[in-house]
């Protein structure tokens, strides 16, 4: 029943569209085996992506005498968040619709030292022959209206199961430390319950994001100067 659409009555569809997220989650848990299986595939895909970035970090640290990656984080989208996204798109909750329409179920966030490291790592990832870049959104060159900056890649990567290969999508976000710091605090400020962010606060947040971008540029310039001084010895 959970896996397809044909066994779902029109009445069920109507009822599901009216249920809150917690009730929908209970419904999913009732038919949990295909859902748990899909989530396990996403977990495997996240591990594959994290391994690729760890390998790149190790290799590039030898070349540049520093680690371009500060940290790597991964997360699996919660059932509530997944189903909310499906509902907002007018899609019925099913394993097929999750996999075919929600591309950020699995997410890997790579925090980098400098902006140039972001593009270097993204380019290195894109050149790997088992990775497909499905979509790219560059919010560094073209920040969001609120000031948000990051490079987003929707990747497709194979996972090798005991009897077959399966392609899975993973969203990769690459940010500098300052971009991540800003995004984290902006979320805490703007997503409180029963709270409306004023236009003045939004303007200040955009200015803070711009200050962070200028700091990134200055710190990278200092790194380049340090490299020249080191190379000159």
CSV table of C-alpha atoms in Angstrom, one decimal:
chain,number,residue,atom,x,y,z
A,1,UNK,CA,0.0,0.0,0.0
A,2,UNK,CA,2.8,2.4,0.9
A,3,UNK,CA,4.8,1.7,-2.2
A,4,UNK,CA,2.3,2.6,-4.9
A,5,UNK,CA,-0.6,4.7,-5.8
A,6,UNK,CA,-3.1,2.2,-7.2
A,7,UNK,CA,-4.2,0.8,-3.9
A,8,UNK,CA,-4.9,4.3,-2.4
A,9,UNK,CA,-8.6,5.3,-2.5
A,10,UNK,CA,-9.7,8.9,-3.3
A,11,UNK,CA,-11.1,9.1,0.3
A,12,UNK,CA,-7.7,8.2,1.7
A,13,UNK,CA,-6.0,10.8,-0.4
A,14,UNK,CA,-8.5,13.5,0.8
A,15,UNK,CA,-8.0,12.4,4.5
A,16,UNK,CA,-4.2,12.4,4.2
A,17,UNK,CA,-4.2,15.9,2.8
A,18,UNK,CA,-6.0,17.1,5.9
A,19,UNK,CA,-3.9,15.3,8.5
A,20,UNK,CA,-1.1,17.1,10.4
A,21,UNK,CA,2.5,16.0,9.9
A,22,UNK,CA,2.5,13.9,13.2
A,23,UNK,CA,-0.5,11.9,12.1
A,24,UNK,CA,1.0,11.3,8.6
A,25,UNK,CA,4.2,10.1,10.3
A,26,UNK,CA,2.1,7.5,12.2
A,27,UNK,CA,0.7,6.4,8.9
A,28,UNK,CA,4.2,6.0,7.5
A,29,UNK,CA,5.3,4.0,10.5
A,30,UNK,CA,2.4,1.7,10.0
A,31,UNK,CA,3.8,0.8,6.5
A,32,UNK,CA,7.4,1.4,7.6
A,33,UNK,CA,9.5,-1.3,5.9
A,34,UNK,CA,9.8,0.3,2.5
A,35,UNK,CA,10.4,3.7,4.1
A,36,UNK,CA,13.1,2.4,6.4
A,37,UNK,CA,14.7,0.6,3.5
A,38,UNK,CA,14.8,3.8,1.5
A,39,UNK,CA,16.3,5.8,4.4
A,40,UNK,CA,19.0,3.2,4.8
A,41,UNK,CA,20.0,3.7,1.2
A,42,UNK,CA,20.2,7.4,1.7
A,43,UNK,CA,22.4,6.9,4.8
A,44,UNK,CA,24.7,4.7,2.7
A,45,UNK,CA,24.9,7.4,0.0
A,46,UNK,CA,25.8,10.1,2.6
A,47,UNK,CA,28.6,7.9,3.8
A,48,UNK,CA,29.9,7.5,0.3
A,49,UNK,CA,29.9,11.3,-0.3
A,50,UNK,CA,31.5,12.0,3.1
A,51,UNK,CA,34.3,9.5,2.3
A,52,UNK,CA,34.9,11.2,-1.1
A,53,UNK,CA,35.4,14.5,0.7
A,54,UNK,CA,37.6,13.0,3.4
A,55,UNK,CA,39.8,11.5,0.7
A,56,UNK,CA,40.0,14.9,-1.2
A,57,UNK,CA,40.8,16.7,2.1
A,58,UNK,CA,43.7,14.3,2.8
A,59,UNK,CA,45.1,14.5,-0.7
A,60,UNK,CA,44.8,18.3,-0.9
A,61,UNK,CA,46.4,18.8,2.5
A,62,UNK,CA,49.6,17.2,1.2
A,63,UNK,CA,49.6,19.4,-1.9
A,64,UNK,CA,48.8,22.7,-0.1
A,65,UNK,CA,50.2,22.0,3.4
A,66,UNK,CA,46.8,22.7,5.0
A,67,UNK,CA,43.4,21.1,5.1
A,68,UNK,CA,40.8,22.9,2.9
A,69,UNK,CA,37.9,21.3,4.8
A,70,UNK,CA,37.2,22.4,8.4
A,71,UNK,CA,34.4,19.9,9.0
A,72,UNK,CA,31.9,17.6,7.3
A,73,UNK,CA,28.4,17.1,8.6
A,74,UNK,CA,25.6,14.9,7.3
A,75,UNK,CA,21.9,14.7,8.1
A,76,UNK,CA,18.8,12.8,7.0
A,77,UNK,CA,15.6,14.9,6.5
A,78,UNK,CA,13.0,14.1,9.2
A,79,UNK,CA,9.8,12.4,8.1
A,80,UNK,CA,7.8,15.5,9.0
A,81,UNK,CA,10.0,17.7,6.8
A,82,UNK,CA,9.8,15.2,3.9
A,83,UNK,CA,6.1,14.9,4.1
A,84,UNK,CA,5.6,18.6,4.5
A,85,UNK,CA,7.6,19.1,1.3
A,86,UNK,CA,5.4,16.6,-0.6
A,87,UNK,CA,2.2,18.2,0.7
A,88,UNK,CA,3.4,21.7,-0.4
A,89,UNK,CA,3.9,20.3,-3.9
A,90,UNK,CA,0.5,18.5,-3.9
A,91,UNK,CA,2.1,15.1,-4.0
A,92,UNK,CA,0.8,12.0,-2.2
A,93,UNK,CA,3.1,10.5,0.5
A,94,UNK,CA,4.8,7.4,-1.0
A,95,UNK,CA,8.3,6.0,-1.3
A,96,UNK,CA,8.3,6.7,-5.0
A,97,UNK,CA,7.3,10.3,-4.6
A,98,UNK,CA,10.0,10.8,-1.9
A,99,UNK,CA,12.7,9.4,-4.1
A,100,UNK,CA,11.6,11.0,-7.4
A,101,UNK,CA,10.7,14.5,-6.1
A,102,UNK,CA,12.6,15.3,-2.9
A,103,UNK,CA,16.3,15.7,-3.8
A,104,UNK,CA,17.5,16.8,-0.4
A,105,UNK,CA,16.4,13.9,1.8
A,106,UNK,CA,20.1,13.1,2.3
A,107,UNK,CA,22.4,16.1,2.9
A,108,UNK,CA,26.1,16.6,3.4
A,109,UNK,CA,27.5,20.0,4.5
A,110,UNK,CA,31.1,20.7,3.9
A,111,UNK,CA,32.6,23.7,5.8
A,112,UNK,CA,35.7,25.1,4.0
A,113,UNK,CA,38.4,27.5,5.0
A,114,UNK,CA,38.1,29.8,2.0
A,115,UNK,CA,35.8,30.5,-1.0
A,116,UNK,CA,38.4,29.2,-3.4
A,117,UNK,CA,38.4,25.9,-1.5
A,118,UNK,CA,34.7,25.5,-2.2
A,119,UNK,CA,35.1,25.8,-5.9
A,120,UNK,CA,38.2,23.6,-5.9
A,121,UNK,CA,36.4,20.8,-4.0
A,122,UNK,CA,33.2,21.1,-6.1
A,123,UNK,CA,35.3,20.9,-9.3
A,124,UNK,CA,37.2,17.8,-8.0
A,125,UNK,CA,33.9,16.1,-7.0
A,126,UNK,CA,32.4,16.9,-10.4
A,127,UNK,CA,35.3,15.3,-12.2
A,128,UNK,CA,34.9,11.9,-10.5
A,129,UNK,CA,33.4,9.4,-13.0
A,130,UNK,CA,30.9,7.9,-10.6
A,131,UNK,CA,29.3,11.2,-9.6
A,132,UNK,CA,26.6,12.9,-11.5
A,133,UNK,CA,25.8,16.6,-10.8
A,134,UNK,CA,22.0,16.8,-11.3
A,135,UNK,CA,21.7,20.4,-10.3
A,136,UNK,CA,23.9,23.3,-9.2
A,137,UNK,CA,22.9,26.5,-7.4
A,138,UNK,CA,25.6,29.0,-6.7
A,139,UNK,CA,24.4,31.3,-3.8
A,140,UNK,CA,27.9,32.6,-3.4
A,141,UNK,CA,28.0,34.4,-6.7
A,142,UNK,CA,24.3,35.2,-6.5
A,143,UNK,CA,23.3,35.3,-2.8
A,144,UNK,CA,19.7,34.9,-1.8
A,145,UNK,CA,17.7,38.0,-1.0
A,146,UNK,CA,18.2,37.5,2.7
A,147,UNK,CA,22.0,37.3,2.3
A,148,UNK,CA,22.4,33.5,2.4
A,149,UNK,CA,25.5,32.3,0.7
A,150,UNK,CA,26.5,28.7,-0.1
A,151,UNK,CA,27.2,26.4,-3.1
A,152,UNK,CA,24.5,23.7,-3.5
A,153,UNK,CA,25.0,20.6,-5.5
A,154,UNK,CA,22.4,17.9,-6.1
A,155,UNK,CA,24.6,14.8,-6.7
A,156,UNK,CA,23.7,11.3,-7.8
A,157,UNK,CA,26.0,8.6,-6.5
A,158,UNK,CA,26.0,4.8,-6.7
A,159,UNK,CA,25.8,2.6,-3.6
A,160,UNK,CA,26.7,-1.0,-4.0
A,161,UNK,CA,24.3,-3.4,-2.2
A,162,UNK,CA,24.9,-7.1,-1.9
A,163,UNK,CA,23.0,-7.9,-5.1
A,164,UNK,CA,22.9,-4.7,-7.1
A,165,UNK,CA,24.0,-1.1,-7.6
A,166,UNK,CA,21.6,1.7,-6.8
A,167,UNK,CA,21.8,5.4,-7.7
A,168,UNK,CA,20.9,7.8,-4.9
A,169,UNK,CA,20.7,11.5,-4.7
A,170,UNK,CA,22.5,13.6,-2.0
A,171,UNK,CA,22.5,17.3,-1.6
A,172,UNK,CA,25.9,18.8,-0.9
A,173,UNK,CA,26.2,22.3,0.6
A,174,UNK,CA,29.7,23.9,0.6
A,175,UNK,CA,30.2,26.9,2.7
A,176,UNK,CA,33.0,28.9,4.5
A,177,UNK,CA,33.1,29.1,8.2
A,178,UNK,CA,31.5,32.6,8.2
A,179,UNK,CA,28.7,31.5,5.8
A,180,UNK,CA,27.9,28.6,8.1
A,181,UNK,CA,28.0,30.8,11.2
A,182,UNK,CA,25.6,33.4,9.5
A,183,UNK,CA,23.2,30.7,8.3
A,184,UNK,CA,23.0,29.0,11.7
A,185,UNK,CA,22.3,32.2,13.6
A,186,UNK,CA,19.9,33.6,10.9
A,187,UNK,CA,17.9,30.4,11.3
A,188,UNK,CA,17.7,30.8,15.1
A,189,UNK,CA,16.6,34.4,14.8
A,190,UNK,CA,14.1,34.0,12.0
A,191,UNK,CA,12.4,30.7,12.7
A,192,UNK,CA,11.1,31.2,16.2
A,193,UNK,CA,7.4,30.5,16.8
A,194,UNK,CA,5.1,33.5,17.2
A,195,UNK,CA,7.7,35.9,16.0
A,196,UNK,CA,7.8,38.2,12.9
A,197,UNK,CA,11.1,39.4,11.7
A,198,UNK,CA,11.0,43.2,11.0
A,199,UNK,CA,12.3,44.7,7.8
A,200,UNK,CA,14.9,46.5,9.8
A,201,UNK,CA,16.2,43.1,11.2
A,202,UNK,CA,16.2,41.6,7.7
A,203,UNK,CA,18.3,44.5,6.5
A,204,UNK,CA,20.8,44.0,9.3
A,205,UNK,CA,21.0,40.3,8.6
A,206,UNK,CA,21.8,41.1,4.9
A,207,UNK,CA,24.5,43.5,6.1
A,208,UNK,CA,25.9,40.9,8.4
A,209,UNK,CA,26.1,38.5,5.5
A,210,UNK,CA,28.0,41.1,3.4
A,211,UNK,CA,30.4,41.7,6.3
A,212,UNK,CA,31.0,38.0,6.4
A,213,UNK,CA,31.7,37.9,2.7
A,214,UNK,CA,34.2,40.8,3.0
A,215,UNK,CA,35.9,39.0,5.9
A,216,UNK,CA,36.2,35.8,3.8
A,217,UNK,CA,37.9,37.8,1.0
A,218,UNK,CA,40.3,39.5,3.5
A,219,UNK,CA,41.3,36.3,5.2
A,220,UNK,CA,41.9,34.6,1.8
A,221,UNK,CA,44.1,37.5,0.8
A,222,UNK,CA,46.1,37.1,4.0
A,223,UNK,CA,46.5,33.4,3.3
A,224,UNK,CA,47.8,34.1,-0.2
A,225,UNK,CA,50.3,36.6,1.2
A,226,UNK,CA,51.4,34.0,3.8
A,227,UNK,CA,51.9,31.5,1.0
A,228,UNK,CA,54.0,34.0,-1.0
A,229,UNK,CA,56.2,34.6,2.0
A,230,UNK,CA,56.6,30.9,2.7
A,231,UNK,CA,57.4,30.1,-1.0
A,232,UNK,CA,60.0,32.9,-1.0
A,233,UNK,CA,62.1,31.4,1.8
